[in-house]
Coordinates of N, CA and C in Angstrom, one line a residue:
R1 N 25.4 -37.4 -29.7 CA 24.6 -38.6 -30.2 C 24.6 -39.7 -29.3
F2 N 25.8 -40.1 -28.8 CA 25.9 -41.2 -27.9 C 26.3 -40.7 -26.5
Q3 N 25.8 -41.3 -25.5 CA 26.2 -41.0 -24.1 C 27.6 -41.5 -23.9
W4 N 28.4 -40.7 -23.2 CA 29.8 -41.1 -23.0 C 29.9 -42.2 -22.0
S5 N 30.8 -43.1 -22.2 CA 31.2 -44.2 -21.3 C 32.6 -44.6 -21.6
P6 N 33.4 -45.1 -20.6 CA 34.8 -45.5 -20.9 C 34.9 -46.6 -21.9
L7 N 34.0 -47.5 -21.9 CA 34.0 -48.7 -22.8 C 33.8 -48.2 -24.2
L8 N 32.8 -47.3 -24.4 CA 32.6 -46.8 -25.8 C 33.8 -46.0 -26.3
L9 N 34.3 -45.2 -25.4 CA 35.5 -44.4 -25.8 C 36.7 -45.3 -26.2
K10 N 36.9 -46.4 -25.5 CA 38.0 -47.3 -25.8 C 37.7 -48.0 -27.1
A11 N 36.5 -48.3 -27.4 CA 36.2 -48.9 -28.7 C 36.4 -48.0 -29.9
V12 N 36.1 -46.7 -29.7 CA 36.3 -45.7 -30.7 C 37.8 -45.5 -30.9
Y13 N 38.6 -45.5 -29.9 CA 40.1 -45.3 -30.0 C 40.7 -46.6 -30.7
A14 N 40.1 -47.8 -30.5 CA 40.6 -49.0 -31.1 C 40.3 -48.9 -32.6
Y15 N 39.2 -48.4 -33.0 CA 38.8 -48.2 -34.4 C 39.7 -47.2 -35.1
R16 N 39.9 -46.1 -34.4 CA 40.8 -45.0 -35.0 C 42.3 -45.5 -35.1
Y17 N 42.7 -46.3 -34.1 CA 44.0 -46.9 -34.2 C 44.2 -47.8 -35.4
A18 N 43.2 -48.6 -35.6 CA 43.2 -49.6 -36.8 C 43.3 -48.8 -38.1
R19 N 42.5 -47.7 -38.2 CA 42.5 -46.9 -39.4 C 43.9 -46.2 -39.6
L20 N 44.5 -45.8 -38.5 CA 45.8 -45.2 -38.6 C 46.8 -46.2 -39.1
R21 N 46.8 -47.4 -38.5 CA 47.7 -48.5 -38.9 C 47.6 -48.8 -40.4
L22 N 46.3 -48.9 -40.9 CA 46.0 -49.1 -42.3 C 46.6 -48.0 -43.2
K23 N 46.4 -46.8 -42.7 CA 46.9 -45.7 -43.5 C 48.4 -45.8 -43.6
R24 N 49.1 -46.1 -42.5 CA 50.5 -46.1 -42.5 C 51.1 -47.2 -43.4
I25 N 50.4 -48.4 -43.3 CA 50.9 -49.5 -44.1 C 50.6 -49.3 -45.6
N26 N 49.7 -48.4 -45.9 CA 49.4 -48.0 -47.3 C 50.2 -46.9 -47.8
G27 N 51.1 -46.4 -47.0 CA 52.1 -45.4 -47.4 C 51.7 -43.9 -47.0
I28 N 50.6 -43.8 -46.4 CA 50.2 -42.4 -45.9 C 50.9 -42.1 -44.6
Q29 N 51.5 -40.9 -44.5 CA 52.3 -40.6 -43.4 C 51.4 -40.4 -42.1
V30 N 51.7 -41.2 -41.1 CA 51.1 -41.1 -39.8 C 52.2 -41.0 -38.7
T31 N 52.1 -40.1 -37.8 CA 53.2 -40.0 -36.8 C 53.1 -41.1 -35.8
E32 N 54.3 -41.4 -35.3 CA 54.4 -42.5 -34.3 C 53.7 -42.0 -33.0
K33 N 53.7 -40.7 -32.7 CA 53.0 -40.2 -31.5 C 51.5 -40.4 -31.6
A34 N 50.9 -40.2 -32.8 CA 49.5 -40.4 -32.9 C 49.1 -41.9 -32.8
L35 N 49.9 -42.8 -33.3 CA 49.7 -44.2 -33.2 C 49.8 -44.6 -31.7
Q36 N 50.9 -44.2 -31.1 CA 51.0 -44.6 -29.6 C 49.9 -44.0 -28.8
Y37 N 49.5 -42.8 -29.1 CA 48.4 -42.2 -28.3 C 47.1 -43.1 -28.4
H38 N 46.7 -43.4 -29.6 CA 45.5 -44.2 -29.8 C 45.7 -45.6 -29.3
Q39 N 46.9 -46.2 -29.4 CA 47.2 -47.5 -28.8 C 47.0 -47.5 -27.3
V40 N 47.5 -46.5 -26.6 CA 47.4 -46.4 -25.2 C 45.9 -46.2 -24.8
Q41 N 45.2 -45.3 -25.5 CA 43.8 -45.0 -25.2 C 42.9 -46.2 -25.4
A42 N 43.2 -47.0 -26.4 CA 42.4 -48.2 -26.7 C 42.9 -49.4 -25.8
S43 N 43.9 -49.3 -25.1 CA 44.5 -50.4 -24.3 C 44.9 -51.6 -25.1
I44 N 45.6 -51.3 -26.2 CA 46.1 -52.3 -27.1 C 47.5 -52.7 -26.7
S45 N 47.7 -53.9 -26.5 CA 49.0 -54.4 -26.0 C 50.1 -54.2 -27.0
E46 N 51.4 -54.2 -26.6 CA 52.5 -54.1 -27.5 C 52.6 -55.4 -28.4
E47 N 52.2 -56.5 -27.8 CA 52.2 -57.7 -28.6 C 51.2 -57.7 -29.8
T48 N 50.0 -57.2 -29.5 CA 49.0 -57.0 -30.6 C 49.5 -56.0 -31.6
H49 N 50.1 -54.9 -31.1 CA 50.7 -53.9 -32.0 C 51.7 -54.5 -32.9
R50 N 52.6 -55.3 -32.4 CA 53.6 -55.9 -33.2 C 53.0 -57.0 -34.2
D51 N 52.0 -57.6 -33.8 CA 51.3 -58.7 -34.6 C 50.6 -58.1 -35.9
L52 N 50.3 -56.8 -35.8 CA 49.6 -56.2 -36.9 C 50.6 -55.7 -37.9
D53 N 51.2 -56.6 -38.7 CA 52.2 -56.2 -39.6 C 51.9 -56.4 -41.1
A54 N 50.7 -57.0 -41.3 CA 50.3 -57.2 -42.7 C 48.9 -56.6 -42.9
V55 N 48.6 -56.2 -44.2 CA 47.4 -55.6 -44.5 C 46.2 -56.4 -44.1
E56 N 46.3 -57.7 -44.3 CA 45.1 -58.6 -44.0 C 44.8 -58.6 -42.5
K57 N 45.9 -58.6 -41.7 CA 45.7 -58.6 -40.2 C 45.1 -57.3 -39.8
I58 N 45.6 -56.2 -40.3 CA 45.1 -54.9 -40.0 C 43.6 -54.7 -40.4
V59 N 43.3 -55.2 -41.6 CA 41.9 -55.1 -42.0 C 41.0 -56.0 -41.2
T60 N 41.4 -57.1 -40.8 CA 40.6 -58.0 -39.9 C 40.4 -57.3 -38.5
F61 N 41.5 -56.7 -38.0 CA 41.5 -56.0 -36.7 C 40.5 -54.8 -36.8
L62 N 40.6 -54.1 -38.0 CA 39.7 -52.9 -38.2 C 38.3 -53.3 -38.3
R63 N 38.0 -54.4 -38.9 CA 36.6 -54.9 -39.0 C 36.1 -55.3 -37.6
E64 N 36.9 -56.0 -36.9 CA 36.5 -56.3 -35.5 C 36.3 -55.1 -34.6
A65 N 37.2 -54.1 -34.8 CA 37.1 -52.9 -34.0 C 35.8 -52.1 -34.3
K66 N 35.5 -52.1 -35.6 CA 34.3 -51.4 -36.1 C 33.0 -52.1 -35.6
A67 N 33.0 -53.4 -35.6 CA 31.9 -54.2 -35.1 C 31.7 -54.0 -33.6
K68 N 32.8 -54.0 -32.9 CA 32.7 -53.7 -31.4 C 32.2 -52.3 -31.1
M69 N 32.7 -51.4 -31.9 CA 32.3 -50.0 -31.7 C 30.8 -49.8 -32.0
K70 N 30.3 -50.4 -33.0 CA 28.9 -50.3 -33.4 C 28.0 -51.0 -32.3
E71 N 28.5 -52.1 -31.8 CA 27.8 -52.8 -30.7 C 27.8 -52.0 -29.4
Q72 N 28.9 -51.3 -29.1 CA 29.0 -50.4 -27.9 C 28.0 -49.2 -28.1
Q73 N 28.0 -48.7 -29.4 CA 27.1 -47.6 -29.6 C 25.6 -47.9 -29.5
Q74 N 25.3 -49.1 -29.8 CA 23.9 -49.6 -29.6 C 23.5 -49.7 -28.1
R75 N 24.5 -50.0 -27.3 CA 24.3 -50.2 -25.9 C 24.8 -48.9 -25.1
H76 N 24.9 -47.8 -25.8 CA 25.4 -46.6 -25.1 C 24.7 -46.2 -23.8
A77 N 23.4 -46.3 -23.8 CA 22.6 -45.8 -22.6 C 22.9 -46.8 -21.5
E78 N 22.9 -48.1 -21.8 CA 23.2 -49.1 -20.7 C 24.6 -48.9 -20.2
L79 N 25.6 -48.7 -21.1 CA 27.0 -48.5 -20.7 C 27.1 -47.3 -19.8
R80 N 26.4 -46.2 -20.2 CA 26.4 -45.0 -19.4 C 25.8 -45.2 -18.0
K81 N 24.7 -45.9 -17.9 CA 24.1 -46.2 -16.6 C 25.0 -47.0 -15.7
E82 N 25.7 -48.0 -16.3 CA 26.7 -48.8 -15.5 C 27.8 -47.9 -15.0
Y83 N 28.3 -47.0 -15.9 CA 29.4 -46.1 -15.5 C 28.9 -45.2 -14.4
V84 N 27.8 -44.7 -14.4 CA 27.3 -43.8 -13.4 C 27.1 -44.5 -12.1
E85 N 26.6 -45.7 -12.2 CA 26.4 -46.5 -10.9 C 27.8 -46.8 -10.3
G86 N 28.7 -47.2 -11.1 CA 30.1 -47.4 -10.6 C 30.7 -46.1 -10.0
L87 N 30.4 -45.0 -10.6 CA 30.9 -43.7 -10.1 C 30.2 -43.4 -8.8
A88 N 28.9 -43.6 -8.7 CA 28.2 -43.3 -7.4 C 28.8 -44.2 -6.3
E89 N 29.1 -45.5 -6.6 CA 29.6 -46.4 -5.6 C 31.0 -45.9 -5.2
A90 N 31.8 -45.5 -6.1 CA 33.2 -45.0 -5.8 C 33.1 -43.7 -5.0
I91 N 32.2 -42.8 -5.2 CA 32.0 -41.6 -4.4 C 31.7 -42.0 -3.0
V92 N 30.7 -42.9 -2.9 CA 30.3 -43.3 -1.5 C 31.5 -43.9 -0.8
M93 N 32.2 -44.8 -1.5 CA 33.4 -45.5 -0.8 C 34.4 -44.4 -0.4
K94 N 34.6 -43.4 -1.2 CA 35.5 -42.3 -0.8 C 35.1 -41.5 0.4
R95 N 33.8 -41.2 0.4 CA 33.2 -40.4 1.4 C 33.1 -41.1 2.8
F96 N 32.8 -42.4 2.7 CA 32.6 -43.2 3.8 C 33.5 -44.5 3.7
P97 N 34.8 -44.4 3.9 CA 35.6 -45.5 3.7 C 35.4 -46.7 4.7
T98 N 34.8 -46.4 5.8 CA 34.6 -47.5 6.8 C 33.3 -48.2 6.6
S99 N 32.4 -47.7 5.7 CA 31.1 -48.4 5.5 C 31.4 -49.6 4.6
D100 N 30.6 -50.7 4.9 CA 30.8 -51.9 4.2 C 29.8 -52.0 3.1
E101 N 30.2 -52.5 1.9 CA 29.3 -52.7 0.8 C 28.2 -53.7 1.1
G102 N 27.0 -53.3 0.8 CA 25.8 -54.2 1.0 C 25.0 -53.9 2.3
T103 N 25.6 -53.0 3.1 CA 24.8 -52.6 4.3 C 23.7 -51.6 3.9
S104 N 22.7 -51.4 4.8 CA 21.6 -50.5 4.4 C 22.1 -49.0 4.3
F105 N 23.1 -48.7 5.2 CA 23.6 -47.3 5.1 C 24.3 -47.1 3.8
F106 N 25.1 -48.0 3.4 CA 25.9 -47.9 2.1 C 24.9 -47.8 0.9
N107 N 23.9 -48.7 1.0 CA 22.9 -48.7 -0.1 C 22.1 -47.4 -0.2
D108 N 21.8 -46.8 1.0 CA 21.0 -45.5 1.0 C 21.9 -44.4 0.5
Q109 N 23.2 -44.4 0.9 CA 24.1 -43.4 0.4 C 24.3 -43.5 -1.1
K110 N 24.4 -44.7 -1.6 CA 24.6 -45.0 -3.0 C 23.4 -44.5 -3.8
A111 N 22.2 -44.8 -3.2 CA 20.9 -44.3 -3.9 C 20.9 -42.8 -4.0
K112 N 21.3 -42.1 -2.9 CA 21.3 -40.7 -2.8 C 22.3 -40.1 -3.9
Q113 N 23.4 -40.7 -3.9 CA 24.5 -40.3 -4.9 C 24.0 -40.5 -6.3
L114 N 23.3 -41.7 -6.6 CA 22.8 -42.0 -7.9 C 21.8 -40.9 -8.3
K115 N 20.9 -40.5 -7.4 CA 19.9 -39.6 -7.7 C 20.5 -38.2 -8.0
A116 N 21.5 -37.8 -7.2 CA 22.2 -36.6 -7.4 C 22.9 -36.6 -8.8
L117 N 23.6 -37.6 -9.1 CA 24.2 -37.7 -10.4 C 23.2 -37.7 -11.6
S118 N 22.1 -38.4 -11.4 CA 21.0 -38.5 -12.4 C 20.4 -37.1 -12.6
N119 N 20.2 -36.3 -11.5 CA 19.7 -35.0 -11.6 C 20.7 -34.1 -12.4
R120 N 22.0 -34.2 -12.1 CA 23.0 -33.4 -12.8 C 23.0 -33.7 -14.3
E121 N 22.9 -35.0 -14.6 CA 22.9 -35.4 -16.0 C 21.7 -34.9 -16.7
S122 N 20.5 -35.0 -16.1 CA 19.3 -34.5 -16.8 C 19.3 -33.0 -16.9
S123 N 19.9 -32.3 -15.9 CA 20.1 -30.8 -16.0 C 21.0 -30.5 -17.1
R124 N 22.1 -31.2 -17.3 CA 23.1 -31.0 -18.3 C 22.4 -31.2 -19.7
A125 N 21.6 -32.3 -19.8 CA 20.9 -32.6 -21.1 C 19.9 -31.4 -21.4
M126 N 19.2 -31.0 -20.4 CA 18.2 -29.9 -20.6 C 19.0 -28.6 -21.1
H127 N 20.1 -28.3 -20.4 CA 20.8 -27.1 -20.8 C 21.4 -27.2 -22.2
S128 N 21.8 -28.4 -22.6 CA 22.3 -28.7 -23.9 C 21.2 -28.4 -25.0
K129 N 20.0 -28.9 -24.7 CA 18.9 -28.7 -25.6 C 18.6 -27.2 -25.7
I130 N 18.6 -26.5 -24.6 CA 18.3 -25.0 -24.6 C 19.4 -24.3 -25.4
R131 N 20.7 -24.7 -25.2 CA 21.8 -24.1 -25.9 C 21.6 -24.3 -27.4
H132 N 21.2 -25.5 -27.8 CA 21.0 -25.9 -29.2 C 19.8 -25.1 -29.8
A133 N 18.8 -24.9 -29.0 CA 17.6 -24.2 -29.5 C 17.9 -22.7 -29.7
L134 N 18.8 -22.2 -28.8 CA 19.2 -20.7 -28.9 C 20.4 -20.5 -29.9
N135 N 20.8 -21.6 -30.6 CA 21.9 -21.5 -31.5 C 23.2 -20.9 -30.9
R136 N 23.5 -21.4 -29.7 CA 24.7 -20.9 -29.0 C 25.7 -22.1 -28.9
R137 N 26.5 -22.2 -29.9 CA 27.4 -23.3 -30.0 C 28.9 -22.8 -30.0
Q138 N 29.1 -21.8 -29.2 CA 30.5 -21.3 -29.1 C 31.4 -22.1 -28.2
G139 N 30.9 -23.1 -27.5 CA 31.7 -23.9 -26.7 C 31.5 -23.7 -25.2
R140 N 30.9 -22.5 -24.8 CA 30.7 -22.3 -23.4 C 29.3 -23.0 -23.0
G141 N 29.3 -23.5 -21.9 CA 28.1 -24.2 -21.4 C 27.0 -23.3 -21.0
T142 N 25.7 -23.6 -21.2 CA 24.6 -22.9 -20.7 C 24.3 -23.4 -19.3
T143 N 24.4 -22.5 -18.3 CA 24.2 -23.0 -17.0 C 22.9 -22.4 -16.4
R144 N 22.5 -21.3 -17.0 CA 21.3 -20.6 -16.5 C 20.6 -19.8 -17.6
V145 N 19.3 -19.8 -17.6 CA 18.6 -19.0 -18.6 C 17.7 -18.1 -17.8
D146 N 17.8 -16.8 -18.0 CA 17.0 -15.8 -17.3 C 15.8 -15.4 -18.3
V147 N 14.6 -15.6 -17.8 CA 13.4 -15.2 -18.6 C 12.7 -14.1 -17.9
P148 N 12.8 -12.9 -18.4 CA 12.1 -11.7 -17.7 C 10.6 -11.8 -17.8
D149 N 10.0 -11.4 -16.7 CA 8.5 -11.3 -16.7 C 8.2 -9.8 -16.9
P150 N 7.6 -9.5 -18.1 CA 7.3 -8.1 -18.4 C 6.2 -7.5 -17.5
K151 N 5.4 -8.3 -16.8 CA 4.4 -7.8 -15.9 C 5.0 -7.4 -14.5
D152 N 6.2 -7.9 -14.2 CA 6.8 -7.7 -12.9 C 8.2 -7.0 -13.1
Q153 N 8.1 -5.7 -13.4 CA 9.4 -5.0 -13.7 C 9.8 -4.1 -12.5
F154 N 9.0 -4.0 -11.5 CA 9.3 -3.2 -10.3 C 9.2 -4.0 -9.0
S155 N 10.0 -3.7 -8.0 CA 10.0 -4.3 -6.7 C 8.8 -3.6 -6.0
P156 N 8.4 -4.2 -4.8 CA 7.3 -3.6 -4.0 C 7.6 -2.2 -3.6
D157 N 8.8 -1.8 -3.4 CA 9.1 -0.4 -3.0 C 9.2 0.5 -4.2
G158 N 9.1 0.0 -5.4 CA 9.0 0.9 -6.6 C 10.3 1.0 -7.4
T159 N 11.4 0.3 -7.0 CA 12.6 0.3 -7.7 C 12.5 -0.6 -8.9
S160 N 13.2 -0.2 -10.0 CA 13.1 -1.0 -11.2 C 14.0 -2.2 -11.2
Y161 N 13.5 -3.3 -11.7 CA 14.4 -4.5 -11.8 C 15.2 -4.5 -13.1
G162 N 14.9 -3.5 -13.9 CA 15.7 -3.4 -15.2 C 14.7 -3.6 -16.4
D163 N 15.2 -3.3 -17.5 CA 14.4 -3.4 -18.8 C 14.7 -4.7 -19.4
P164 N 13.6 -5.6 -19.6 CA 13.8 -6.9 -20.3 C 14.3 -6.8 -21.7
N165 N 14.1 -5.6 -22.3 CA 14.5 -5.5 -23.7 C 16.0 -5.0 -23.8
D166 N 16.5 -4.5 -22.7 CA 17.9 -4.1 -22.6 C 18.5 -4.7 -21.3
P167 N 19.1 -5.9 -21.4 CA 19.5 -6.6 -20.2 C 20.7 -5.9 -19.5
K168 N 21.4 -5.0 -20.1 CA 22.5 -4.3 -19.4 C 22.1 -3.2 -18.5
K169 N 20.8 -2.8 -18.6 CA 20.4 -1.7 -17.7 C 19.8 -2.3 -16.4

């Protein structure tokens, strides 16, 4: 539903952390490991963790976290674009450590990297749609779709390409 970005993920973990804290304070058993995991993923400081000691504080934190998460979800495409641009810049910096930011060479390489990442993302989205249309939701990604041409079943020298009705032959 929403395009992935680190900021959106952090907002989701903050919301989940607040819900877990509320459950714990209401007497529902929540493991310390789960709380710590969500705290680290949301980048919540130890000081903030200690300050959330009353129901009112936790509810306020939960409402703020939910509002922030909703705001991030509305901006998910923009956040994804910023993330991909930063990723392209980091890839260029890694490949060409001596090039300076702002030079024409750097900008050209960044544009090429952005185009490559954009093509990969659109290809991934297309394959996801194909996988959904074919009802293949077993977890494996769809990387290629073979569509047989019933008119072209033989090579020019007469050998058979196989039977489109039986792909194992």
